[in-house]
Amino acid sequence: MDPAQILLLVLWVGVTCYALLGGADFGGGVWDLLAGRSRKGMPERNLIEHSIGPVWEANHVWLIFVLVMMWTGFPPVFAAVMSTLYIPLTLVAFGIIARGAAFAFRKAATELWQKRLFGAAFAISSVLTPFFLGAAAGGVASGRVPQGLAAGNIVTGWLNPTSMLGGVLAVGVCAYLAAIYLCDDAVRAGMPHLAESFRTKALIMGLCVGVVALAGIAVLRADAPRLFDGLTHRALPLVIASAVFGLLSLVLLWRRNFTLVRITGALAVTAVLWGWPLAQYPLMLPPSLTVHEAAAHPAVLTATLISLAVGALLLVPSLILLFLLQGRWSYRSGTSG
């Protein structure tokens, strides 16, 4: 593999980490929105805050990582995506800011109306932000983001059938991941009734995501035939793996194996995420811009990879320590991170 291919792999590892970790954060906000009225929904909201409180900022570092890798290693792709899709991506930025601010302010609020206001801002932005991220991804995947500054349509680039499918799937997957993670967190917190509640939510959301994914086959065939062809040929093993792990996750949820379902659920999402680039490789921006055409000068790629290796020596142990500490952090009902 050459430096451009290695950097593309590293970039997609960042995308995967953001989907699995940051996605679960967004999903926690979805369940916060659906937890019910203030008193009834308080136990679930406290558990959600406890679960995402110590790590939510660290999880969103992966988004910054992906953006830095894209503009450093593949600047034509970064320029085309940011200029054609600036409307949904600006809304994503506003959503992340509003969500983070509301999450912090709600914990410090002393009045009930303040908690409700900040809670609503946190929950609604947790739904809209992954939707716009999915819509932007759908625009790229369907070939509506051509090379060049604002060369694509700034409206239909993300308001199209594939983008709507991507947005709905993104919200559903985030909610599903959060529910299966929260099942295990609730058991470890000694709250089996909350584990049962999130188990039911995870089963329902998993079935909904499966139905949407099946319906999406027809959408992709009609609206993004190049991607559909790649997913049903070269990337078919990963698509099948995603379906198998998804079904296995539902079985494990039904049998209340909350530890193992965290792994199978993550593998189901990872398989379909890696199916996308495999389906359209070597193109980065369909229908014509390839990985090597988009890559920066070889000296830049080499320097970036060396910097990544050095940075990983600091970042990876720190993240492992953070998640180990989070796992040992005891939950006390009525408190949050």
Tab-separated table of C-alpha atoms in Angstrom, residues 11-300:
chain	number	residue	atom	x	y	z
A	11	LEU	CA	-9.068	8.466	7.999
A	12	TRP	CA	-11.774	5.817	7.805
A	13	VAL	CA	-10.708	4.380	11.166
A	14	GLY	CA	-11.430	7.866	12.519
A	15	VAL	CA	-14.844	7.883	10.820
A	16	THR	CA	-15.595	4.485	12.387
A	17	CYS	CA	-14.542	5.603	15.874
A	18	TYR	CA	-16.697	8.723	15.551
A	19	ALA	CA	-19.696	6.669	14.441
A	20	LEU	CA	-19.345	4.132	17.265
A	21	LEU	CA	-18.467	6.562	20.081
A	22	GLY	CA	-19.798	9.951	19.056
A	23	GLY	CA	-22.819	8.240	17.495
A	24	ALA	CA	-23.720	6.672	20.826
A	25	ASP	CA	-23.469	10.124	22.413
A	26	PHE	CA	-25.999	11.460	19.913
A	27	GLY	CA	-28.179	8.419	20.545
A	28	GLY	CA	-28.152	9.161	24.263
A	29	GLY	CA	-29.695	12.517	23.399
A	30	VAL	CA	-32.392	10.772	21.359
A	31	TRP	CA	-33.407	8.668	24.370
A	32	ASP	CA	-33.191	11.732	26.590
A	33	LEU	CA	-35.794	13.336	24.299
A	34	LEU	CA	-38.058	10.263	24.549
A	35	ALA	CA	-37.578	9.601	28.287
A	36	GLY	CA	-40.876	11.205	29.231
A	37	ARG	CA	-41.831	14.025	31.554
A	38	SER	CA	-39.352	15.458	34.045
A	39	ARG	CA	-39.999	13.248	37.101
A	40	LYS	CA	-40.795	10.032	35.211
A	41	GLY	CA	-37.834	10.348	32.878
A	42	MET	CA	-35.317	11.451	35.510
A	43	PRO	CA	-33.769	7.977	36.206
A	44	GLU	CA	-33.110	7.375	32.504
A	45	ARG	CA	-31.728	10.881	31.996
A	46	ASN	CA	-29.425	10.504	35.009
A	47	LEU	CA	-28.061	7.218	33.630
A	48	ILE	CA	-27.546	8.774	30.177
A	49	GLU	CA	-25.639	11.693	31.707
A	50	HIS	CA	-23.570	9.309	33.802
A	51	SER	CA	-22.692	7.198	30.754
A	52	ILE	CA	-21.666	9.974	28.384
A	53	GLY	CA	-20.552	12.611	30.882
A	54	PRO	CA	-16.847	11.721	31.224
A	55	VAL	CA	-16.205	10.923	27.542
A	56	TRP	CA	-18.526	12.997	25.352
A	57	GLU	CA	-15.895	15.626	24.561
A	58	ALA	CA	-13.246	12.975	23.845
A	59	ASN	CA	-15.610	11.169	21.480
A	60	HIS	CA	-16.015	14.253	19.306
A	61	VAL	CA	-12.245	14.578	18.933
A	62	TRP	CA	-12.639	11.945	16.226
A	63	LEU	CA	-14.616	14.378	14.077
A	64	ILE	CA	-11.788	16.906	14.300
A	65	PHE	CA	-9.321	14.128	13.485
A	66	VAL	CA	-11.261	13.196	10.339
A	67	LEU	CA	-11.487	16.803	9.153
A	68	VAL	CA	-7.759	17.382	9.703
A	69	MET	CA	-6.853	14.196	7.844
A	70	MET	CA	-9.112	15.156	4.948
A	71	TRP	CA	-7.845	18.696	4.418
A	72	THR	CA	-4.213	17.614	4.907
A	73	GLY	CA	-4.206	14.413	2.913
A	74	PHE	CA	-6.999	14.979	0.377
A	75	PRO	CA	-7.503	18.753	0.000
A	76	PRO	CA	-9.608	18.621	-3.229
A	77	VAL	CA	-12.115	16.365	-1.460
A	78	PHE	CA	-12.223	18.639	1.571
A	79	ALA	CA	-12.757	21.726	-0.604
A	80	ALA	CA	-15.522	20.132	-2.671
A	81	VAL	CA	-17.404	18.668	0.297
A	82	MET	CA	-17.202	21.802	2.440
A	83	SER	CA	-18.246	24.176	-0.342
A	84	THR	CA	-21.092	22.145	-1.859
A	85	LEU	CA	-22.461	20.844	1.450
A	86	TYR	CA	-21.880	23.933	3.575
A	87	ILE	CA	-25.561	24.215	4.528
A	88	PRO	CA	-25.942	20.819	6.274
A	89	LEU	CA	-22.378	20.969	7.637
A	90	THR	CA	-22.975	24.419	9.125
A	91	LEU	CA	-26.121	23.060	10.767
A	92	VAL	CA	-24.014	20.182	12.102
A	93	ALA	CA	-21.568	22.660	13.629
A	94	PHE	CA	-24.413	24.628	15.238
A	95	GLY	CA	-25.920	21.378	16.503
A	96	ILE	CA	-22.677	20.209	18.131
A	97	ILE	CA	-22.170	23.584	19.804
A	98	ALA	CA	-25.776	23.812	21.021
A	99	ARG	CA	-25.718	20.237	22.234
A	100	GLY	CA	-22.496	20.600	24.191
A	101	ALA	CA	-23.498	23.919	25.741
A	102	ALA	CA	-26.955	22.661	26.714
A	103	PHE	CA	-25.490	19.459	28.207
A	104	ALA	CA	-23.149	21.481	30.429
A	105	PHE	CA	-25.670	24.178	31.372
A	106	ARG	CA	-28.394	21.655	32.288
A	107	LYS	CA	-26.177	20.146	34.958
A	108	ALA	CA	-25.532	23.576	36.459
A	109	ALA	CA	-29.142	24.797	36.203
A	110	THR	CA	-31.027	25.183	39.483
A	111	GLU	CA	-34.539	26.011	38.250
A	112	LEU	CA	-36.868	23.449	36.690
A	113	TRP	CA	-37.638	25.650	33.668
A	114	GLN	CA	-33.913	26.028	33.026
A	115	LYS	CA	-33.376	22.274	33.141
A	116	ARG	CA	-36.285	21.786	30.722
A	117	LEU	CA	-34.982	24.463	28.344
A	118	PHE	CA	-31.427	23.142	28.231
A	119	GLY	CA	-32.657	19.550	28.196
A	120	ALA	CA	-34.817	20.248	25.137
A	121	ALA	CA	-31.903	21.960	23.370
A	122	PHE	CA	-29.618	18.991	24.137
A	123	ALA	CA	-32.153	16.406	22.989
A	124	ILE	CA	-33.331	18.122	19.786
A	125	SER	CA	-29.787	18.933	18.656
A	126	SER	CA	-28.866	15.293	19.337
A	127	VAL	CA	-31.440	14.259	16.727
A	128	LEU	CA	-30.797	16.935	14.103
A	129	THR	CA	-26.984	16.775	14.144
A	130	PRO	CA	-26.603	13.108	13.089
A	131	PHE	CA	-29.430	13.586	10.581
A	132	PHE	CA	-27.533	16.349	8.778
A	133	LEU	CA	-24.293	14.348	8.976
A	134	GLY	CA	-26.065	11.416	7.346
A	135	ALA	CA	-27.614	13.694	4.732
A	136	ALA	CA	-24.189	15.096	3.849
A	137	ALA	CA	-22.775	11.575	3.566
A	138	GLY	CA	-25.652	10.642	1.273
A	139	GLY	CA	-24.801	13.561	-1.004
A	140	VAL	CA	-21.213	12.358	-1.369
A	141	ALA	CA	-22.169	8.688	-1.767
A	142	SER	CA	-24.720	9.436	-4.492
A	143	GLY	CA	-22.186	11.385	-6.559
A	144	ARG	CA	-23.742	14.822	-6.061
A	145	VAL	CA	-20.504	16.443	-4.838
A	146	PRO	CA	-18.246	16.904	-7.878
A	147	GLN	CA	-14.665	18.118	-7.732
A	148	GLY	CA	-14.245	21.890	-7.463
A	149	LEU	CA	-15.358	24.743	-5.233
A	150	ALA	CA	-19.165	24.694	-4.867
A	151	ALA	CA	-19.354	22.793	-8.157
A	152	GLY	CA	-22.389	20.842	-6.953
A	153	ASN	CA	-25.901	22.053	-6.235
A	154	ILE	CA	-25.944	23.435	-2.675
A	155	VAL	CA	-29.601	22.388	-2.178
A	156	THR	CA	-30.127	19.117	-4.037
A	157	GLY	CA	-26.631	18.043	-2.981
A	158	TRP	CA	-28.129	17.057	0.382
A	159	LEU	CA	-31.890	17.227	-0.220
A	160	ASN	CA	-32.288	14.049	-2.232
A	161	PRO	CA	-33.531	10.476	-1.617
A	162	THR	CA	-30.109	9.011	-0.733
A	163	SER	CA	-29.367	11.852	1.689
A	164	MET	CA	-32.734	11.458	3.406
A	165	LEU	CA	-32.042	7.738	3.709
A	166	GLY	CA	-28.603	8.509	5.141
A	167	GLY	CA	-30.033	10.997	7.639
A	168	VAL	CA	-32.736	8.652	8.926
A	169	LEU	CA	-30.307	5.729	9.158
A	170	ALA	CA	-27.763	7.862	11.016
A	171	VAL	CA	-30.300	8.866	13.679
A	172	GLY	CA	-31.576	5.286	13.974
A	173	VAL	CA	-28.108	3.756	14.253
A	174	CYS	CA	-27.047	6.322	16.875
A	175	ALA	CA	-30.142	5.577	18.957
A	176	TYR	CA	-29.637	1.827	18.569
A	177	LEU	CA	-25.982	1.948	19.650
A	178	ALA	CA	-26.830	4.127	22.640
A	179	ALA	CA	-29.609	1.781	23.760
A	180	ILE	CA	-27.432	-1.350	23.683
A	181	TYR	CA	-24.573	0.439	25.481
A	182	LEU	CA	-27.017	1.749	28.117
A	183	CYS	CA	-28.363	-1.772	28.774
A	184	ASP	CA	-24.939	-2.870	29.991
A	185	ASP	CA	-24.357	0.399	31.850
A	186	ALA	CA	-27.676	-0.012	33.685
A	187	VAL	CA	-26.789	-3.562	34.763
A	188	ARG	CA	-23.396	-2.437	36.065
A	189	ALA	CA	-25.129	0.424	37.896
A	190	GLY	CA	-27.399	-2.083	39.658
A	191	MET	CA	-30.564	-0.836	37.937
A	192	PRO	CA	-32.090	-3.867	36.174
A	193	HIS	CA	-35.403	-2.066	35.537
A	194	LEU	CA	-33.570	0.524	33.418
A	195	ALA	CA	-31.709	-2.257	31.615
A	196	GLU	CA	-35.072	-3.783	30.689
A	197	SER	CA	-36.363	-0.413	29.504
A	198	PHE	CA	-33.349	0.187	27.246
A	199	ARG	CA	-33.471	-3.459	26.072
A	200	THR	CA	-37.000	-2.899	24.793
A	201	LYS	CA	-35.930	0.352	23.136
A	202	ALA	CA	-32.920	-1.334	21.526
A	203	LEU	CA	-35.052	-4.182	20.141
A	204	ILE	CA	-37.597	-1.767	18.657
A	205	MET	CA	-34.943	0.552	17.228
A	206	GLY	CA	-32.951	-2.379	15.831
A	207	LEU	CA	-36.007	-3.639	13.968
A	208	CYS	CA	-36.771	-0.123	12.704
A	209	VAL	CA	-33.208	0.323	11.427
A	210	GLY	CA	-33.444	-3.054	9.694
A	211	VAL	CA	-36.694	-2.083	7.953
A	212	VAL	CA	-35.248	1.266	6.843
A	213	ALA	CA	-32.101	-0.472	5.553
A	214	LEU	CA	-34.195	-2.922	3.525
A	215	ALA	CA	-36.275	-0.076	2.095
A	216	GLY	CA	-33.019	1.730	1.346
A	217	ILE	CA	-32.077	-0.962	-1.156
A	218	ALA	CA	-34.766	0.329	-3.521
A	219	VAL	CA	-33.770	3.937	-2.842
A	220	LEU	CA	-30.114	3.322	-3.686
A	221	ARG	CA	-30.975	1.311	-6.785
A	222	ALA	CA	-33.051	4.178	-8.156
A	223	ASP	CA	-31.086	7.183	-6.901
A	224	ALA	CA	-27.472	5.997	-6.545
A	225	PRO	CA	-27.016	3.093	-9.014
A	226	ARG	CA	-23.192	3.247	-8.900
A	227	LEU	CA	-23.166	2.839	-5.116
A	228	PHE	CA	-25.872	0.168	-5.307
A	229	ASP	CA	-23.773	-1.776	-7.798
A	230	GLY	CA	-20.699	-1.593	-5.571
A	231	LEU	CA	-22.609	-2.661	-2.458
A	232	THR	CA	-24.143	-5.642	-4.239
A	233	HIS	CA	-20.880	-6.820	-5.794
A	234	ARG	CA	-17.465	-5.889	-4.380
A	235	ALA	CA	-18.734	-4.855	-0.926
A	236	LEU	CA	-21.393	-7.571	-0.692
A	237	PRO	CA	-19.459	-9.645	1.932
A	238	LEU	CA	-19.403	-6.641	4.272
A	239	VAL	CA	-23.097	-5.941	3.688
A	240	ILE	CA	-23.903	-9.575	4.510
A	241	ALA	CA	-21.643	-9.408	7.587
A	242	SER	CA	-23.496	-6.316	8.765
A	243	ALA	CA	-26.846	-8.082	8.380
A	244	VAL	CA	-25.588	-11.199	10.218
A	245	PHE	CA	-24.164	-9.193	13.117
A	246	GLY	CA	-27.347	-7.128	13.237
A	247	LEU	CA	-29.538	-10.220	13.522
A	248	LEU	CA	-27.156	-11.757	16.068
A	249	SER	CA	-27.397	-8.560	18.127
A	250	LEU	CA	-31.180	-8.828	18.247
A	251	VAL	CA	-30.903	-12.442	19.435
A	252	LEU	CA	-28.395	-11.468	22.131
A	253	LEU	CA	-30.633	-8.614	23.233
A	254	TRP	CA	-33.571	-11.007	23.450
A	255	ARG	CA	-31.438	-13.342	25.603
A	256	ARG	CA	-30.226	-10.362	27.710
A	257	ASN	CA	-26.531	-10.848	26.920
A	258	PHE	CA	-25.799	-7.151	27.260
A	259	THR	CA	-21.999	-7.452	27.284
A	260	LEU	CA	-21.647	-9.392	24.045
A	261	VAL	CA	-24.257	-7.327	22.204
A	262	ARG	CA	-22.046	-4.242	22.582
A	263	ILE	CA	-19.485	-6.015	20.402
A	264	THR	CA	-21.853	-7.449	17.793
A	265	GLY	CA	-23.768	-4.179	17.504
A	266	ALA	CA	-20.542	-2.264	16.928
A	267	LEU	CA	-19.406	-4.852	14.358
A	268	ALA	CA	-22.703	-4.532	12.449
A	269	VAL	CA	-22.246	-0.766	12.137
A	270	THR	CA	-18.535	-1.085	11.333
A	271	ALA	CA	-19.177	-3.587	8.521
A	272	VAL	CA	-21.660	-1.366	6.706
A	273	LEU	CA	-19.466	1.720	7.241
A	274	TRP	CA	-16.501	-0.002	5.561
A	275	GLY	CA	-18.747	-1.301	2.827
A	276	TRP	CA	-19.292	2.231	1.521
A	277	PRO	CA	-15.649	3.086	0.627
A	278	LEU	CA	-15.044	-0.453	-0.605
A	279	ALA	CA	-18.067	-0.163	-2.906
A	280	GLN	CA	-16.810	2.990	-4.602
A	281	TYR	CA	-13.010	2.477	-4.404
A	282	PRO	CA	-10.828	3.901	-5.955
A	283	LEU	CA	-13.198	6.859	-6.245
A	284	MET	CA	-13.367	9.371	-3.415
A	285	LEU	CA	-15.813	11.690	-5.165
A	286	PRO	CA	-17.897	9.786	-7.714
A	287	PRO	CA	-18.017	9.740	-10.628
A	288	SER	CA	-14.393	10.629	-11.434
A	289	LEU	CA	-12.053	11.808	-8.632
A	290	THR	CA	-9.870	8.912	-7.452
A	291	VAL	CA	-7.869	8.513	-4.260
A	292	HIS	CA	-4.530	9.175	-5.939
A	293	GLU	CA	-5.834	12.179	-7.898
A	294	ALA	CA	-7.140	13.703	-4.663
A	295	ALA	CA	-4.074	12.909	-2.547
A	296	ALA	CA	-1.657	15.636	-1.480
A	297	HIS	CA	2.056	15.644	-2.421
A	298	PRO	CA	3.850	12.441	-1.293
A	299	ALA	CA	6.058	14.469	1.079
A	300	VAL	CA	2.932	15.825	2.821
